[in-house]
CSV table of C-alpha atoms and ligand atoms in Angstrom, one decimal:
chain,number,residue,atom,x,y,z
A,1,MET,CA,95.6,97.2,70.3
A,2,ASN,CA,96.7,93.7,69.5
A,3,ASP,CA,95.3,90.7,67.7
A,4,ARG,CA,94.4,88.7,70.8
A,5,THR,CA,90.7,88.4,71.6
A,6,SER,CA,89.8,91.2,73.8
A,7,ILE,CA,88.3,90.4,77.2
A,8,PRO,CA,86.0,92.9,78.9
A,9,ASN,CA,87.5,94.5,82.0
A,10,GLU,CA,84.6,93.4,84.1
A,11,ARG,CA,85.5,89.7,83.5
A,12,ILE,CA,89.2,90.3,84.3
A,13,VAL,CA,88.4,92.0,87.6
A,14,ALA,CA,85.8,89.4,88.6
A,15,LEU,CA,88.4,86.6,88.0
A,16,ASP,CA,91.0,88.6,90.0
A,17,ARG,CA,88.6,89.2,92.9
A,18,ALA,CA,87.6,85.6,93.0
A,19,HIS,CA,91.1,84.1,93.1
A,20,VAL,CA,94.0,86.6,93.4
A,21,PHE,CA,95.3,87.8,96.8
A,22,HIS,CA,97.0,91.2,96.5
A,23,SER,CA,100.1,92.7,98.2
A,24,TRP,CA,99.6,95.2,101.1
A,25,SER,CA,95.8,95.4,100.9
A,26,ALA,CA,92.6,94.7,102.7
A,27,GLN,CA,91.3,92.4,100.0
A,28,GLY,CA,87.6,93.2,100.4
A,29,ALA,CA,87.8,96.8,99.2
A,30,LEU,CA,89.9,96.2,96.1
A,31,ALA,CA,88.9,97.3,92.6
A,32,PRO,CA,92.1,96.8,90.7
A,33,LEU,CA,92.8,98.6,87.5
A,34,VAL,CA,93.0,96.4,84.4
A,35,ILE,CA,96.2,96.8,82.3
A,36,SER,CA,96.5,94.5,79.2
A,37,GLY,CA,99.1,96.1,77.1
A,38,GLY,CA,101.6,98.9,76.7
A,39,SER,CA,104.3,100.7,74.7
A,40,GLY,CA,106.9,103.1,76.1
A,41,THR,CA,105.2,105.4,78.5
A,42,ARG,CA,101.6,104.3,77.6
A,43,ALA,CA,99.6,101.4,79.0
A,44,TRP,CA,96.1,100.3,78.1
A,45,ASP,CA,93.2,97.9,78.6
A,46,ASP,CA,91.4,96.0,76.0
A,47,GLU,CA,88.4,98.4,76.1
A,48,GLY,CA,90.4,101.1,74.5
A,49,THR,CA,91.4,103.2,77.5
A,50,THR,CA,95.0,104.3,77.4
A,51,TYR,CA,96.9,105.7,80.3
A,52,LEU,CA,100.1,107.8,80.6
A,53,ASP,CA,102.3,105.8,82.9
A,54,PHE,CA,104.0,108.2,85.3
A,55,SER,CA,104.3,105.3,87.9
A,56,SER,CA,106.6,103.1,85.8
A,57,GLN,CA,104.3,100.4,87.3
A,58,LEU,CA,106.0,100.0,90.7
A,59,ILE,CA,108.9,102.3,89.7
A,60,ASN,CA,110.6,99.5,87.9
A,61,LEU,CA,109.8,100.1,84.2
A,62,ASN,CA,112.9,102.2,83.4
A,63,ILE,CA,113.0,101.2,79.7
A,64,GLY,CA,109.3,101.6,79.2
A,65,HIS,CA,106.6,99.1,78.3
A,66,GLN,CA,107.3,96.4,75.7
A,67,HIS,CA,110.7,97.4,74.5
A,68,PRO,CA,111.2,95.2,71.4
A,69,ALA,CA,114.9,94.4,72.1
A,70,VAL,CA,114.1,93.1,75.6
A,71,ILE,CA,111.2,91.0,74.3
A,72,ALA,CA,113.4,89.6,71.5
A,73,ALA,CA,116.2,88.7,74.0
A,74,ILE,CA,113.7,86.9,76.3
A,75,ALA,CA,112.1,85.1,73.3
A,76,GLU,CA,115.4,84.0,71.9
A,77,GLN,CA,116.5,82.6,75.3
A,78,ALA,CA,113.1,80.9,75.8
A,79,ARG,CA,113.7,79.0,72.5
A,80,GLN,CA,117.1,77.9,73.6
A,81,LEU,CA,116.8,77.2,77.3
A,82,THR,CA,114.1,78.4,79.7
A,83,THR,CA,115.5,77.2,83.0
A,84,VAL,CA,118.8,75.9,84.4
A,85,ALA,CA,120.0,75.0,87.9
A,86,PRO,CA,121.9,77.7,89.7
A,87,ALA,CA,125.1,75.6,90.1
A,88,THR,CA,125.6,75.4,86.3
A,89,ALA,CA,127.5,77.8,84.2
A,90,ASN,CA,125.4,79.4,81.6
A,91,LEU,CA,126.4,82.0,79.0
A,92,ALA,CA,123.5,84.4,79.6
A,93,ARG,CA,124.3,84.5,83.3
A,94,GLY,CA,127.9,85.4,82.7
A,95,GLU,CA,127.1,88.0,80.1
A,96,ALA,CA,124.5,89.6,82.3
A,97,ALA,CA,126.9,89.7,85.3
A,98,LYS,CA,129.7,91.1,83.1
A,99,ARG,CA,127.4,93.9,81.9
A,100,ILE,CA,126.4,94.8,85.5
A,101,VAL,CA,129.9,94.9,86.9
A,102,ALA,CA,131.0,97.0,83.9
A,103,ARG,CA,128.8,99.8,85.2
A,104,ALA,CA,130.0,99.4,88.9
A,105,PRO,CA,133.1,101.0,90.4
A,106,ALA,CA,136.5,99.4,90.1
A,107,GLY,CA,137.0,96.6,92.5
A,108,PHE,CA,133.5,95.1,92.0
A,109,ASN,CA,133.7,91.9,89.8
A,110,ARG,CA,131.1,89.5,91.1
A,111,VAL,CA,127.3,89.4,91.1
A,112,PHE,CA,125.0,87.1,93.2
A,113,PHE,CA,121.6,87.0,91.5
A,114,THR,CA,118.3,86.9,93.5
A,115,ASN,CA,114.6,86.9,92.6
A,116,GLY,CA,114.1,90.6,93.5
A,117,GLY,CA,115.1,93.4,95.8
A,118,ALA,CA,114.2,92.1,99.2
A,119,ASP,CA,116.3,88.9,98.9
A,120,ALA,CA,119.1,91.0,97.4
A,121,ASN,CA,119.2,92.9,100.7
A,122,GLU,CA,118.8,89.7,102.7
A,123,ASN,CA,121.9,88.4,101.0
A,124,ALA,CA,123.9,91.6,101.3
A,125,ILE,CA,123.2,91.6,105.1
A,126,ARG,CA,124.2,87.9,105.3
A,127,MET,CA,127.5,88.8,103.5
A,128,ALA,CA,128.2,91.8,105.8
A,129,ARG,CA,127.6,89.7,108.9
A,130,LEU,CA,129.8,86.9,107.8
A,131,HIS,CA,132.5,89.4,106.7
A,132,THR,CA,132.6,91.3,110.0
A,133,GLY,CA,131.6,88.6,112.4
A,134,ARG,CA,129.2,91.1,113.8
A,135,ASP,CA,125.4,91.2,114.0
A,136,THR,CA,123.8,94.6,114.1
A,137,VAL,CA,122.5,96.3,111.0
A,138,LEU,CA,121.8,100.0,111.1
A,139,SER,CA,119.2,101.5,108.7
A,140,THR,CA,117.1,104.6,108.6
A,141,TYR,CA,113.5,104.9,109.8
A,142,ARG,CA,112.6,106.4,106.4
A,143,SER,CA,113.4,103.5,104.3
A,144,TYR,CA,112.0,100.4,102.5
A,145,HIS,CA,114.2,97.4,101.9
A,146,GLY,CA,111.8,94.6,101.1
A,147,ASN,CA,109.3,92.2,102.6
A,148,THR,CA,111.1,88.9,103.4
A,149,GLY,CA,112.6,87.7,106.6
A,150,ALA,CA,111.3,84.5,108.2
A,151,ALA,CA,111.8,81.7,105.7
A,152,ILE,CA,115.3,80.7,106.6
A,153,VAL,CA,114.6,80.9,110.4
A,154,ALA,CA,111.6,78.5,109.8
A,155,THR,CA,113.9,76.2,107.9
A,156,GLY,CA,114.7,72.9,109.8
A,157,ASP,CA,118.0,71.8,108.2
A,158,TRP,CA,121.6,73.0,108.6
A,159,ARG,CA,121.0,76.1,106.4
A,160,ARG,CA,119.1,77.7,109.3
A,161,MET,CA,122.1,77.7,111.7
A,162,PRO,CA,124.4,80.2,110.0
A,163,ASN,CA,121.4,82.4,109.2
A,164,GLN,CA,119.4,83.1,112.4
A,165,TYR,CA,119.6,86.8,111.7
A,166,ALA,CA,116.1,88.1,112.3
A,167,ARG,CA,117.6,90.2,115.1
A,168,GLY,CA,119.9,93.0,115.7
A,169,HIS,CA,118.2,95.7,113.6
A,170,VAL,CA,118.7,99.3,114.8
A,171,HIS,CA,117.2,102.4,113.2
A,172,PHE,CA,118.3,105.9,113.1
A,173,TRP,CA,117.2,109.2,111.4
A,174,GLY,CA,118.6,110.0,108.0
A,175,PRO,CA,118.7,113.5,106.5
A,176,TYR,CA,115.5,115.2,105.2
A,177,LEU,CA,115.9,118.9,105.4
A,178,TYR,CA,112.2,119.7,104.7
A,179,ARG,CA,111.2,117.8,107.8
A,180,SER,CA,114.5,118.0,109.7
A,181,GLU,CA,114.9,115.9,112.9
A,182,PHE,CA,117.9,118.1,113.7
A,183,TRP,CA,116.4,121.6,113.6
A,184,ALA,CA,118.7,122.3,110.6
A,185,THR,CA,118.0,125.1,108.2
A,186,THR,CA,120.6,124.4,105.5
A,187,PRO,CA,121.7,121.3,103.7
A,188,GLU,CA,125.1,121.6,105.2
A,189,GLN,CA,123.7,121.7,108.7
A,190,GLU,CA,121.4,118.8,108.0
A,191,SER,CA,124.3,116.7,106.7
A,192,GLU,CA,126.6,117.5,109.6
A,193,ARG,CA,124.0,116.9,112.3
A,194,ALA,CA,122.6,113.7,110.7
A,195,LEU,CA,126.2,112.4,110.6
A,196,ARG,CA,126.7,113.3,114.2
A,197,HIS,CA,123.5,111.5,115.1
A,198,LEU,CA,124.6,108.4,113.2
A,199,GLU,CA,128.0,108.4,114.9
A,200,ARG,CA,126.3,108.7,118.3
A,201,THR,CA,124.0,105.8,117.4
A,202,ILE,CA,127.1,103.7,116.4
A,203,GLN,CA,128.8,104.6,119.7
A,204,GLY,CA,125.6,103.9,121.7
A,205,GLU,CA,125.1,100.5,120.1
A,206,GLY,CA,128.9,99.6,120.4
A,207,PRO,CA,130.9,99.9,117.2
A,208,GLN,CA,132.3,96.4,117.6
A,209,THR,CA,128.7,94.9,117.3
A,210,ILE,CA,127.8,96.6,114.0
A,211,ALA,CA,128.1,94.7,110.8
A,212,ALA,CA,126.5,97.0,108.3
A,213,ILE,CA,124.9,100.3,107.5
A,214,LEU,CA,122.2,99.7,104.9
A,215,LEU,CA,121.0,102.8,103.1
A,216,GLU,CA,118.9,103.6,100.0
A,217,THR,CA,121.3,105.9,98.2
A,218,VAL,CA,118.2,108.1,97.5
A,219,PRO,CA,115.4,107.0,99.8
A,220,GLY,CA,112.5,106.3,97.4
A,221,THR,CA,109.3,105.1,99.0
A,222,ALA,CA,110.0,107.4,102.0
A,223,GLY,CA,109.8,110.5,99.8
A,224,ILE,CA,112.6,110.6,97.2
A,225,LEU,CA,115.1,112.3,99.4
A,226,PRO,CA,118.4,113.1,97.7
A,227,PRO,CA,121.1,113.2,100.5
A,228,PRO,CA,122.6,116.6,101.3
A,229,PRO,CA,126.2,117.4,100.3
A,230,GLY,CA,128.8,115.4,102.2
A,231,TYR,CA,126.3,113.0,103.9
A,232,LEU,CA,127.1,109.8,102.0
A,233,ALA,CA,130.9,110.6,102.1
A,234,GLY,CA,130.5,111.1,105.8
A,235,VAL,CA,128.7,107.7,106.2
A,236,ARG,CA,131.5,106.1,104.3
A,237,GLU,CA,134.1,107.7,106.6
A,238,LEU,CA,132.2,106.4,109.7
A,239,CYS,CA,132.1,102.9,108.1
A,240,GLU,CA,135.9,103.1,107.6
A,241,ARG,CA,136.5,104.3,111.1
A,242,TYR,CA,134.5,101.6,112.8
A,243,GLY,CA,135.1,98.7,110.4
A,244,ILE,CA,131.4,98.6,109.2
A,245,VAL,CA,130.3,97.4,105.8
A,246,LEU,CA,128.4,100.0,103.8
A,247,ILE,CA,125.5,98.5,101.7
A,248,LEU,CA,123.8,100.8,99.3
A,249,ASP,CA,120.4,99.7,98.2
A,250,GLU,CA,120.0,100.8,94.6
A,251,VAL,CA,116.9,98.7,94.0
A,252,MET,CA,114.7,101.7,93.1
A,253,ALA,CA,117.4,104.4,92.5
A,254,GLY,CA,119.7,102.3,90.3
A,255,PHE,CA,120.0,101.7,86.6
A,256,GLY,CA,118.9,105.0,85.2
A,257,ARG,CA,116.3,106.4,87.5
A,258,THR,CA,118.4,109.3,88.7
A,259,GLY,CA,119.9,109.9,85.2
A,260,ARG,CA,122.9,107.8,86.1
A,261,TRP,CA,123.6,104.1,86.1
A,262,PHE,CA,123.9,104.1,89.8
A,263,ALA,CA,122.5,106.9,92.0
A,264,PHE,CA,125.7,106.9,94.1
A,265,ASP,CA,127.7,107.9,91.0
A,266,GLY,CA,126.5,111.4,91.7
A,267,TYR,CA,127.9,111.4,95.2
A,268,ASP,CA,131.4,111.0,96.6
A,269,VAL,CA,131.0,107.5,97.9
A,270,VAL,CA,131.8,103.9,97.0
A,271,PRO,CA,130.0,101.2,99.0
A,272,ASP,CA,131.1,97.7,99.8
A,273,LEU,CA,128.0,96.0,98.6
A,274,ILE,CA,125.4,97.2,96.1
A,275,THR,CA,121.9,95.8,95.9
A,276,PHE,CA,119.8,96.1,92.7
A,277,ALA,CA,116.6,94.9,91.1
A,278,LYS,CA,113.8,96.8,89.3
A,279,GLY,CA,115.6,99.0,86.7
A,280,VAL,CA,118.3,96.4,85.7
A,281,ASN,CA,115.8,94.7,83.4
A,282,SER,CA,112.8,96.9,84.0
A,283,GLY,CA,111.0,94.0,85.7
A,284,TYR,CA,110.3,92.1,82.5
A,285,VAL,CA,111.3,89.0,84.4
A,286,PRO,CA,111.7,89.1,88.2
A,287,VAL,CA,115.3,89.5,89.2
A,288,GLY,CA,117.6,91.3,91.6
A,289,GLY,CA,121.1,90.8,93.0
A,290,VAL,CA,124.1,91.9,95.0
A,291,ILE,CA,127.2,93.4,93.4
A,292,ILE,CA,130.1,92.3,95.7
A,293,SER,CA,133.4,94.1,96.3
A,294,ASP,CA,136.5,91.9,95.6
A,295,GLU,CA,137.4,92.1,99.3
A,296,ILE,CA,134.1,90.6,100.5
A,297,ALA,CA,133.9,88.2,97.6
A,298,ALA,CA,137.3,86.8,98.6
A,299,ASP,CA,135.9,85.7,102.0
A,300,PHE,CA,134.0,83.0,100.1
A,301,ASP,CA,136.9,81.7,98.0
A,302,GLU,CA,137.5,78.9,100.6
A,303,THR,CA,134.5,79.2,102.9
A,304,VAL,CA,131.0,78.1,101.8
A,305,PHE,CA,128.6,81.0,101.2
A,306,PRO,CA,125.5,79.9,103.1
A,307,GLY,CA,122.9,81.3,100.8
A,308,GLY,CA,121.2,80.3,97.6
A,309,LEU,CA,118.0,80.3,95.5
A,310,THR,CA,116.6,77.8,92.9
A,311,TYR,CA,116.2,80.6,90.4
A,312,SER,CA,119.5,82.5,91.1
A,313,GLY,CA,120.6,83.7,87.6
A,314,HIS,CA,117.5,82.4,85.8
A,315,PRO,CA,118.1,82.4,82.1
A,316,LEU,CA,115.0,84.4,81.1
A,317,ALA,CA,115.9,87.0,83.6
A,318,MET,CA,119.5,87.0,82.5
A,319,ALA,CA,118.5,87.4,78.8
A,320,SER,CA,116.2,90.3,79.8
A,321,ILE,CA,119.1,92.1,81.6
A,322,ILE,CA,121.4,91.7,78.6
A,323,GLY,CA,118.6,93.0,76.3
A,324,ALA,CA,117.7,95.9,78.6
A,325,LEU,CA,121.2,97.1,79.4
A,326,ASP,CA,122.4,96.9,75.8
A,327,ALA,CA,119.3,98.8,74.6
A,328,MET,CA,119.7,101.4,77.3
A,329,GLU,CA,123.3,102.0,76.3
A,330,ARG,CA,122.6,102.0,72.6
A,331,GLU,CA,119.6,104.3,72.8
A,332,GLY,CA,121.1,106.7,75.4
A,333,ILE,CA,118.1,106.0,77.7
A,334,VAL,CA,120.0,106.9,80.9
A,335,ASP,CA,121.1,110.2,79.3
A,336,ASN,CA,117.6,110.9,78.3
A,337,ALA,CA,116.5,110.5,82.0
A,338,ALA,CA,119.2,113.0,83.1
A,339,ARG,CA,118.3,115.5,80.4
A,340,ILE,CA,114.6,115.4,80.8
A,341,GLY,CA,114.9,115.7,84.6
A,342,ALA,CA,117.1,118.8,84.3
A,343,GLU,CA,115.4,120.5,81.4
A,344,ALA,CA,111.7,119.4,81.6
A,345,ILE,CA,110.5,117.8,84.8
A,346,GLY,CA,112.5,119.9,87.3
A,347,PRO,CA,111.5,123.3,85.8
A,348,ALA,CA,107.9,122.2,85.3
A,349,LEU,CA,107.5,121.0,88.9
A,350,GLU,CA,109.1,124.2,90.1
A,351,SER,CA,106.5,126.2,88.3
A,352,LEU,CA,103.7,124.1,89.8
A,353,ALA,CA,105.3,124.9,93.2
A,354,GLN,CA,105.2,128.6,92.4
A,355,LYS,CA,101.6,128.4,91.4
A,356,HIS,CA,99.9,126.1,94.0
A,357,PRO,CA,100.2,127.0,97.7
A,358,ILE,CA,99.6,123.3,98.6
A,359,VAL,CA,102.9,122.4,97.1
A,360,GLY,CA,105.4,122.4,100.0
A,361,GLU,CA,108.4,121.2,98.2
A,362,VAL,CA,109.5,119.6,94.9
A,363,ARG,CA,112.7,117.6,94.8
A,364,GLY,CA,114.5,115.0,92.8
A,365,GLU,CA,116.6,114.4,89.7
A,366,GLY,CA,116.4,112.3,86.5
A,367,VAL,CA,113.0,110.6,86.4
A,368,PHE,CA,112.8,110.4,90.2
A,369,TRP,CA,110.8,113.3,91.7
A,370,ALA,CA,108.4,114.0,94.6
A,371,ILE,CA,105.8,116.8,94.9
A,372,GLU,CA,105.3,117.1,98.6
A,373,LEU,CA,101.8,118.5,99.4
A,374,VAL,CA,100.9,120.5,102.6
A,375,ALA,CA,97.8,121.9,104.2
A,376,ASP,CA,99.8,124.9,105.4
A,377,ARG,CA,103.1,126.1,104.0
A,378,GLU,CA,104.2,127.6,107.3
A,379,THR,CA,103.6,124.6,109.6
A,380,ARG,CA,104.2,122.1,106.7
A,381,GLU,CA,101.3,120.0,108.0
A,382,PRO,CA,100.8,117.2,105.4
A,383,LEU,CA,97.8,117.3,103.2
A,384,PRO,CA,95.2,115.0,104.8
A,385,ALA,CA,94.8,111.4,103.5
A,386,GLU,CA,91.3,112.0,102.2
A,387,THR,CA,92.6,114.8,99.9
A,388,MET,CA,95.4,112.6,98.8
A,389,GLY,CA,92.9,109.9,97.9
A,390,ARG,CA,90.9,112.4,95.9
A,391,ILE,CA,94.1,113.5,94.1
A,392,LYS,CA,94.8,109.9,93.2
A,393,SER,CA,91.4,109.3,91.7
A,394,GLU,CA,91.3,112.6,89.9
A,395,LEU,CA,94.7,111.8,88.3
A,396,LEU,CA,93.4,108.4,87.3
A,397,ALA,CA,90.2,109.9,85.9
A,398,ARG,CA,92.5,111.9,83.6
A,399,ARG,CA,94.2,108.7,82.6
A,400,LEU,CA,97.4,109.3,84.4
A,401,LEU,CA,99.0,106.4,86.3
A,402,ALA,CA,100.5,108.0,89.4
A,403,ILE,CA,102.3,107.0,92.5
A,404,VAL,CA,100.5,108.8,95.4
A,405,GLN,CA,102.4,108.0,98.6
A,406,ASP,CA,101.4,109.6,102.0
A,407,ASN,CA,101.2,113.3,101.3
A,408,ARG,CA,103.2,113.2,98.1
A,409,ILE,CA,102.9,112.5,94.4
A,410,HIS,CA,106.0,110.6,93.1
A,411,VAL,CA,106.7,111.7,89.6
A,412,VAL,CA,108.5,108.6,88.2
A,413,PRO,CA,107.9,108.0,84.5
A,414,PRO,CA,110.1,105.5,82.5
A,415,CYS,CA,113.5,106.9,81.5
A,416,VAL,CA,112.3,106.9,77.9
A,417,VAL,CA,109.7,109.6,78.6
A,418,THR,CA,109.5,112.4,76.0
A,419,ASP,CA,109.2,116.2,76.5
A,420,ASP,CA,105.7,116.1,75.1
A,421,GLU,CA,104.7,113.3,77.6
A,422,VAL,CA,106.1,115.4,80.5
A,423,ALA,CA,104.1,118.4,79.3
A,424,GLU,CA,101.0,116.3,79.1
A,425,ALA,CA,101.5,114.9,82.7
A,426,VAL,CA,102.3,118.3,84.2
A,427,ALA,CA,99.1,119.8,82.7
A,428,ILE,CA,97.2,117.0,84.5
A,429,TYR,CA,99.0,117.6,87.8
A,430,ASP,CA,98.3,121.3,87.4
A,431,GLU,CA,94.6,120.8,86.8
A,432,VAL,CA,94.2,118.4,89.7
A,433,LEU,CA,96.2,120.5,92.2
A,434,ALA,CA,94.0,123.5,91.2
A,435,LEU,CA,90.9,121.4,91.9
A,436,VAL,CA,91.9,120.3,95.4
A,437,GLY,CA,94.0,123.4,96.4
B,1,LIG,N1,114.7,98.2,98.2
B,1,LIG,C1,114.1,99.3,97.8
B,1,LIG,C2,114.8,100.6,97.8
B,1,LIG,C3,112.8,99.2,97.2
B,1,LIG,O1,112.2,100.3,96.7
B,1,LIG,C4,112.2,97.9,97.1
B,1,LIG,C5,110.9,97.8,96.5
B,1,LIG,O2,110.2,98.7,96.2
B,1,LIG,C6,112.9,96.8,97.6
B,1,LIG,C7,114.1,96.9,98.2
B,1,LIG,C8,112.2,95.4,97.6
B,1,LIG,O3,112.2,95.0,96.3
B,1,LIG,P1,111.3,93.7,95.9
B,1,LIG,O4,109.9,94.2,96.0
B,1,LIG,O5,111.7,93.4,94.5
B,1,LIG,O6,111.6,92.6,96.8
């Protein structure tokens, strides 16, 4: 596959097991898959096994593996300047920020760059708290916003004092009609009742204490849950009424995954702060950030912003953003995601639902879909974990990289996926669902 000396998988895994400590895992039982190369929607190891990547790695690879324009942009920047302090001005940083705000709504002109999605949310929360002078952050039970939290509170110097924020988090239930917490039977009911529940939560906590509502525009890890009509507009309205900052987390949903630059472009809502990571450069170099409304950015014209990172706006990450966004624009990659979702993935998953009684629901848009699997369509009891484990290994045995999450398969290929690749993957899902159904 390339001209580098090929190394047997066994050696790579042995080295990994000896020295690498993995995320979210009991280390003893791990047998990680070896990936050594890739192109577009395919990835492979050195022993000649090729996989169809319907995971986009960790749902970050929107532009596909090894896009030549992104690689060239990184290489060119590496030749010129590989690192620079965050306080400097650097052309790549400005160009990357300019391209990001060009895709944001009017009134967003500044970007604070972070190393990934979690610290983007940390900084958005920090901004919201400073903007409102309030503490509490509301977010939903069905959400994932990242895995940081304690470092600044452990810090000994002055930077700790304005940031002792590991407190004041309150959770509420967001909309999810298939498993409604509100006994709703229509999207309209779900929306209205979820909004009523949110307003009661705000009132119960005391509106004057709430700094922000932080929401994934389309909750991803929790099940790819597009919000029902009117929900996000209703949340915006509650934020207006109670003086609360609305932060939309677009880390997974943003930059093409829904078939739009931002997922919220499909809803009647404009947030105050937007967090992003993954799709902005497809993870070729770690990066994330906060897109800041002019009103909140103005708070820090005279007042020091008490936040910062050594690698904020790292030149290699910035070059990869420029390369990725320009190529996505030039090649119509976001439009491809929209089209393939509407014309190929959606209809194909619907026909799987017709055919297999274990499919409870399929939902999504663009290249952001879930197949929710149930033991019983009436009770909607989730398919048990051991069957889900079997599904995962059967998909992998057929060389499909899949995201299997709780009782769902998340169908999340790169935005560059082709009709033929969708047909190939759907045939594999079909075969495996028949096997376990
Ligand atoms: N927010 C959302 C919606 C995510 O899906 C994730 C990661 O999956 C994060 C934040 C955290 O991003 P990171 O892992 O880059 O810190």
